[in-house]
CSV table of C-alpha atoms in Angstrom, one decimal:
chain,number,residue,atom,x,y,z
G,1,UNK,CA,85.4,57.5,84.2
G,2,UNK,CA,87.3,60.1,86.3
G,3,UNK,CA,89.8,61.0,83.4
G,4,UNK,CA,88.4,63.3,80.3
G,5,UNK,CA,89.8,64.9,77.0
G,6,UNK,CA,87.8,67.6,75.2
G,7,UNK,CA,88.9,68.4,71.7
G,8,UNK,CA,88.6,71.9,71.2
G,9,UNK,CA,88.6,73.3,67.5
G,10,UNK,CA,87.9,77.1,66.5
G,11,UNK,CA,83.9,76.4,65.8
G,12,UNK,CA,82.2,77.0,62.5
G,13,UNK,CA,78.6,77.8,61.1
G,14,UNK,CA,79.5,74.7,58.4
G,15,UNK,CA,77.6,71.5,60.0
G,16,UNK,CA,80.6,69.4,58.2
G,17,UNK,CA,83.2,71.2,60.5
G,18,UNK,CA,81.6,69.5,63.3
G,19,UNK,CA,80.5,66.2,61.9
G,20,UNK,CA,84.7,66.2,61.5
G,21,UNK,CA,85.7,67.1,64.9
G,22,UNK,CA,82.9,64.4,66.4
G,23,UNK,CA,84.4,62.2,64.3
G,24,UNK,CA,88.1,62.8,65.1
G,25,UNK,CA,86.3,62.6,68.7
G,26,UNK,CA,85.4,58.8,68.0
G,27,UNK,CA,88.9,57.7,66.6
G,28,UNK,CA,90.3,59.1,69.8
G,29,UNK,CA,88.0,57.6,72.4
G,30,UNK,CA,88.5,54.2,70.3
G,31,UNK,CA,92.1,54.5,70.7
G,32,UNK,CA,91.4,55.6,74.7
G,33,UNK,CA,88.6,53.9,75.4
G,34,UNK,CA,88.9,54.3,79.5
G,35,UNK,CA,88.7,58.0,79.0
G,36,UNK,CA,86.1,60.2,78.7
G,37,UNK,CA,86.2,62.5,75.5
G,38,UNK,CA,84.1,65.4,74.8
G,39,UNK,CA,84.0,67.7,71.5
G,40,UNK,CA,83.7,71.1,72.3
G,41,UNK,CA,84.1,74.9,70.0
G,42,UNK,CA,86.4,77.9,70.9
G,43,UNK,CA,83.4,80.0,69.3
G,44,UNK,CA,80.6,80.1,67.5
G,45,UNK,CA,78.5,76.7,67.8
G,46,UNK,CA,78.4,74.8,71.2
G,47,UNK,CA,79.1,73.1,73.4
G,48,UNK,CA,81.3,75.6,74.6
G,49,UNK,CA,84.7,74.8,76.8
G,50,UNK,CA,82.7,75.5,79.7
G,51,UNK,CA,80.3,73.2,78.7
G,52,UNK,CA,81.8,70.5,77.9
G,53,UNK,CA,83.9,70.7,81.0
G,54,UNK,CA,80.6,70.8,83.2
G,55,UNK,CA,79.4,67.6,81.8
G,56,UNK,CA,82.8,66.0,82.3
G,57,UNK,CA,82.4,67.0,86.0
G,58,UNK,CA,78.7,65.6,86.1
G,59,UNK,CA,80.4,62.3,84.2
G,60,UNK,CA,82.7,61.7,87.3
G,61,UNK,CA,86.2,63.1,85.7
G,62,UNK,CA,88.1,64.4,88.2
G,63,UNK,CA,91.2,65.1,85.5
G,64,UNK,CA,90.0,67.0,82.5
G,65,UNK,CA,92.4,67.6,79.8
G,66,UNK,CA,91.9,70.2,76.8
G,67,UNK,CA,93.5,69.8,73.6
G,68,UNK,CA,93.4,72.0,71.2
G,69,UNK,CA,92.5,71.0,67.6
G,70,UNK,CA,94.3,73.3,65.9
G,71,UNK,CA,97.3,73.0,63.7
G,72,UNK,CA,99.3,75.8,64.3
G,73,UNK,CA,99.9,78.0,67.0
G,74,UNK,CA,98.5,81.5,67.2
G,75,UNK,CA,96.2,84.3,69.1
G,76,UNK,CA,93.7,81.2,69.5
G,77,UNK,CA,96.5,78.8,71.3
G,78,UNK,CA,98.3,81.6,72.7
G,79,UNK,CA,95.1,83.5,74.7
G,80,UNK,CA,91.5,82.6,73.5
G,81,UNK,CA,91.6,79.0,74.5
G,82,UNK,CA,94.0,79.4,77.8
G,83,UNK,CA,91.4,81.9,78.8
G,84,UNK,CA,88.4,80.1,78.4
G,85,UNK,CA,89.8,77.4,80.2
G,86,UNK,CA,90.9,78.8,82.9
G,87,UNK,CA,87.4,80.7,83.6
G,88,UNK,CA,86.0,77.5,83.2
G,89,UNK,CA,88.1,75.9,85.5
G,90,UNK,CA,87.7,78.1,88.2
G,91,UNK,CA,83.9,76.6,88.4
G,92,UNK,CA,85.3,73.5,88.9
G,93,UNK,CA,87.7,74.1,92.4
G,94,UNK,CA,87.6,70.3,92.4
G,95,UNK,CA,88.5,69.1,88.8
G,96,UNK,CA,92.6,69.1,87.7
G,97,UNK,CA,92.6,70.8,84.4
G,98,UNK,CA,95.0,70.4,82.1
G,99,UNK,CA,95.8,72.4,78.4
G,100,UNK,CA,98.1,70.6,76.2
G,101,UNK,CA,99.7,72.5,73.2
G,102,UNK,CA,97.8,72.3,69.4
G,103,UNK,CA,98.7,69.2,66.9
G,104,UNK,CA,101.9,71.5,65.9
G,105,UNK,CA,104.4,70.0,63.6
G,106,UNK,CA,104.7,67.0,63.1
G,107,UNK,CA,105.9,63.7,60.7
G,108,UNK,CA,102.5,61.8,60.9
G,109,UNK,CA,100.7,65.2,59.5
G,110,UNK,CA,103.0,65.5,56.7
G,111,UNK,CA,102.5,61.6,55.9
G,112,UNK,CA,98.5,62.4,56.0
G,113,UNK,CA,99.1,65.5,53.4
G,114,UNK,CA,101.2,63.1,51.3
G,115,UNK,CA,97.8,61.0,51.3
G,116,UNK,CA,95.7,64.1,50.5
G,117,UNK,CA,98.0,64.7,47.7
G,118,UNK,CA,96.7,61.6,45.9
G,119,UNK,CA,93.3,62.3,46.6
G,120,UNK,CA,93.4,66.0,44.3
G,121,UNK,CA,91.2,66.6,41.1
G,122,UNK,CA,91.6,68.5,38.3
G,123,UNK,CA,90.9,72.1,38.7
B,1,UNK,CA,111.5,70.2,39.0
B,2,UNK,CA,108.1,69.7,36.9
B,3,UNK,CA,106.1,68.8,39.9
B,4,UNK,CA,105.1,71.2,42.6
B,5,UNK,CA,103.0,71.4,45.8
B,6,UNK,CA,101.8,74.8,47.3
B,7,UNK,CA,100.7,73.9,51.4
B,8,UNK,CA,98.1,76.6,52.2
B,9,UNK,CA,97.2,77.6,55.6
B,10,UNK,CA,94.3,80.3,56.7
B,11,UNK,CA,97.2,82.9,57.0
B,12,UNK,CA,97.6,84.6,60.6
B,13,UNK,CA,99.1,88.2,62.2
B,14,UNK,CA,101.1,85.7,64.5
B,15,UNK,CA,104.5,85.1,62.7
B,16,UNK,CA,104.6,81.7,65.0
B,17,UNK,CA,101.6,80.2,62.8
B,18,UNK,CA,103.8,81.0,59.4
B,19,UNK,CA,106.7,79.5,61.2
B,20,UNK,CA,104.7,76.3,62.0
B,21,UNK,CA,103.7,76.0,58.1
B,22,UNK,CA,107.2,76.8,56.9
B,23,UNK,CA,108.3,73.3,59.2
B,24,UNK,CA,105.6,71.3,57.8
B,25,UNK,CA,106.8,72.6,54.2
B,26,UNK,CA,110.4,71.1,55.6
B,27,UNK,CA,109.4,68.1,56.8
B,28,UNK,CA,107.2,66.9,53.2
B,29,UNK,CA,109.6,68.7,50.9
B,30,UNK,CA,111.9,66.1,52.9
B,31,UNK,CA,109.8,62.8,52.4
B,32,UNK,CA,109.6,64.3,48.5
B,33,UNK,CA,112.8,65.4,47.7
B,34,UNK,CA,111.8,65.2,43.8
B,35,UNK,CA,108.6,67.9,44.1
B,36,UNK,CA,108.6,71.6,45.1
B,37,UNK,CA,107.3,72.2,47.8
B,38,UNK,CA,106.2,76.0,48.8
B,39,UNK,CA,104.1,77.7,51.3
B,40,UNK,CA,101.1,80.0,50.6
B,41,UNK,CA,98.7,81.8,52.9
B,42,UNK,CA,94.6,82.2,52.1
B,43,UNK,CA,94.9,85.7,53.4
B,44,UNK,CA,96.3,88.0,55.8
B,45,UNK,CA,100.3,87.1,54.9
B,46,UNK,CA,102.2,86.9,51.9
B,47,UNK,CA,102.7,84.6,49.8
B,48,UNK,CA,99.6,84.4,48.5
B,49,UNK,CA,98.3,81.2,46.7
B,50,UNK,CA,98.6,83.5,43.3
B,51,UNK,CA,102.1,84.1,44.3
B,52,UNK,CA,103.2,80.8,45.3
B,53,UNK,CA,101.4,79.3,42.0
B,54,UNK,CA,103.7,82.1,39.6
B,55,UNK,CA,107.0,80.7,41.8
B,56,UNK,CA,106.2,77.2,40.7
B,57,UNK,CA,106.0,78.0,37.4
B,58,UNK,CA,108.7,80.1,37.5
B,59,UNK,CA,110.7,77.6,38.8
B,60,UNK,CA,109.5,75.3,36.3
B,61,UNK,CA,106.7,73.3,37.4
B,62,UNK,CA,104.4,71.7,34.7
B,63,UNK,CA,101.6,70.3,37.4
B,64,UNK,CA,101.3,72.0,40.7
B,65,UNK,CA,98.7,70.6,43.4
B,66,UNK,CA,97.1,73.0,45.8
B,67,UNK,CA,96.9,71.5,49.1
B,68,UNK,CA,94.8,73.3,52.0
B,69,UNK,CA,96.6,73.0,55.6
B,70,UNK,CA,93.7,73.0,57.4
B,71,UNK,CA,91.8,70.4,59.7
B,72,UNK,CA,88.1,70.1,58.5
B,73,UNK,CA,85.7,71.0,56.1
B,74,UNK,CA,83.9,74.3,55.9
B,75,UNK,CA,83.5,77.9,54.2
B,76,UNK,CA,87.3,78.3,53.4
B,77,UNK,CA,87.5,74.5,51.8
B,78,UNK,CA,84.1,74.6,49.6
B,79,UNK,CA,84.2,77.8,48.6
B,80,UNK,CA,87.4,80.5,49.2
B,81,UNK,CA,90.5,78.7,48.5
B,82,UNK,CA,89.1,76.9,45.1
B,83,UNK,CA,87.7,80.7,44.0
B,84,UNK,CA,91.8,81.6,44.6
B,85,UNK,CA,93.2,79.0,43.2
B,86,UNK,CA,90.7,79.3,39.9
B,87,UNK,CA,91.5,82.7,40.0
B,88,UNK,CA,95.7,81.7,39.7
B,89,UNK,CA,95.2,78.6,37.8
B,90,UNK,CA,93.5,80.7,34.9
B,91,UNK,CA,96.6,83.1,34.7
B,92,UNK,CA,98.5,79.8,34.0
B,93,UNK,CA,96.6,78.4,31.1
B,94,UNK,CA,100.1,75.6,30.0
B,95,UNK,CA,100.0,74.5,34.1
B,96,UNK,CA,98.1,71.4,35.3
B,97,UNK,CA,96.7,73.0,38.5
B,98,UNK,CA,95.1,70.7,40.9
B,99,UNK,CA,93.4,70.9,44.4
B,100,UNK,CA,93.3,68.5,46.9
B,101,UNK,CA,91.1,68.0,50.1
B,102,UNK,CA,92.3,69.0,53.7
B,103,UNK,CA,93.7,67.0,56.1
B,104,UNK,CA,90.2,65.7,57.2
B,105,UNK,CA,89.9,62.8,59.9
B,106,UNK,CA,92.6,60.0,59.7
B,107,UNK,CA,94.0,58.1,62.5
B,108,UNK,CA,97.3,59.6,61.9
B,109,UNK,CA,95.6,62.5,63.7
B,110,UNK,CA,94.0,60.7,66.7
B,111,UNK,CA,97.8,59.8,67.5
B,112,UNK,CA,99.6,63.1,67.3
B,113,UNK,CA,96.3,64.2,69.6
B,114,UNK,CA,97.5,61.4,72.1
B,115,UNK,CA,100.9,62.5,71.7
B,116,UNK,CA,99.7,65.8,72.9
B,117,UNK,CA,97.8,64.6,75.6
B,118,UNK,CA,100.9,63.7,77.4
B,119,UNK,CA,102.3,67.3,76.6
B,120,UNK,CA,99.4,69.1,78.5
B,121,UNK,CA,100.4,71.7,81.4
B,122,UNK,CA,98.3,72.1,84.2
B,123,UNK,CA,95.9,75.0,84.9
């Protein structure tokens, strides 16, 4: 495959943070399924960015893009991420790498927190 | 209004990230014209989830549901923003207070993260 998405979230010491994003990971690559896609953490756990983008490259992608999962925009969107990326892709002199902007807002997540809403309990 | 909804994100120094919440507030307060809908912060920013919570009531809400704006599971899901909203609900004794899970994985997601995809600047 020579075109790749990672899906970048902040990175937690919670196991279940991860076992989320992998899984957010699958439902994309089902939807994209000639693309190569890669979970990857800001901080904290790995794979790291840089990792993540290195195993693209040995994988054959030639186009990597990074998207962020994160909801709202912030120091993370603004300069951790666009950092890390950048130093990353500087190892890469080969490899087109792209950033596209966080989840934001938008009317499919407010459908999915009308969902969540029928899913609350008692406290 | 007797039913209310607080949307709680982690709570940032970045007035962007409370800008993005306030939309999201917008747009479900839009698909549920008949519930209050209010924004709340974990930490960091004001309002805080006690503050939002004495708003509803204020404002007359008789069951309010807490639900967190955040991705995946973790430390913040399990164990801070139930110990805040405890904390509120038991100042509140004649409220029905209930929590509900975050956004998790849905599909809904996988397509706003395609959307994006086509957003992404290059490096």
């Amino acid at each position: 495959m020579t075109e790749a998405v990672i899906l970048v979230d902040h990175g937690s010491r919670a196991p279940e943070a991860a076992a989320s994003l992998d899984e957010m990971v699958g439902l994309v690559q089902k939807q994209r399924p000639e693309i190569l896609v890669l979970a990857a953490h800001m901080e904290i756990a790995p794979p790291s960015i840089e990792e993540a983008l290195q195993q693209c490259v040995t994988q054959g992608a030639r186009r990597v893009t990074v998207v962020p999962y994160f909801l709202a925009p912030g120091r993370h969107i603004a300069e951790d991420i666009p950092a890390l990326v950048q130093t990353a892709a500087a190892r890469h002199p080969q490899t087109e790498v792209h950033l596209a902007p966080p989840l934001g807002v938008h009317t499919k997540l407010a459908e999915v927190i009308l969902e969540r809403l029928e899913e609350s309990t008692k406290i």
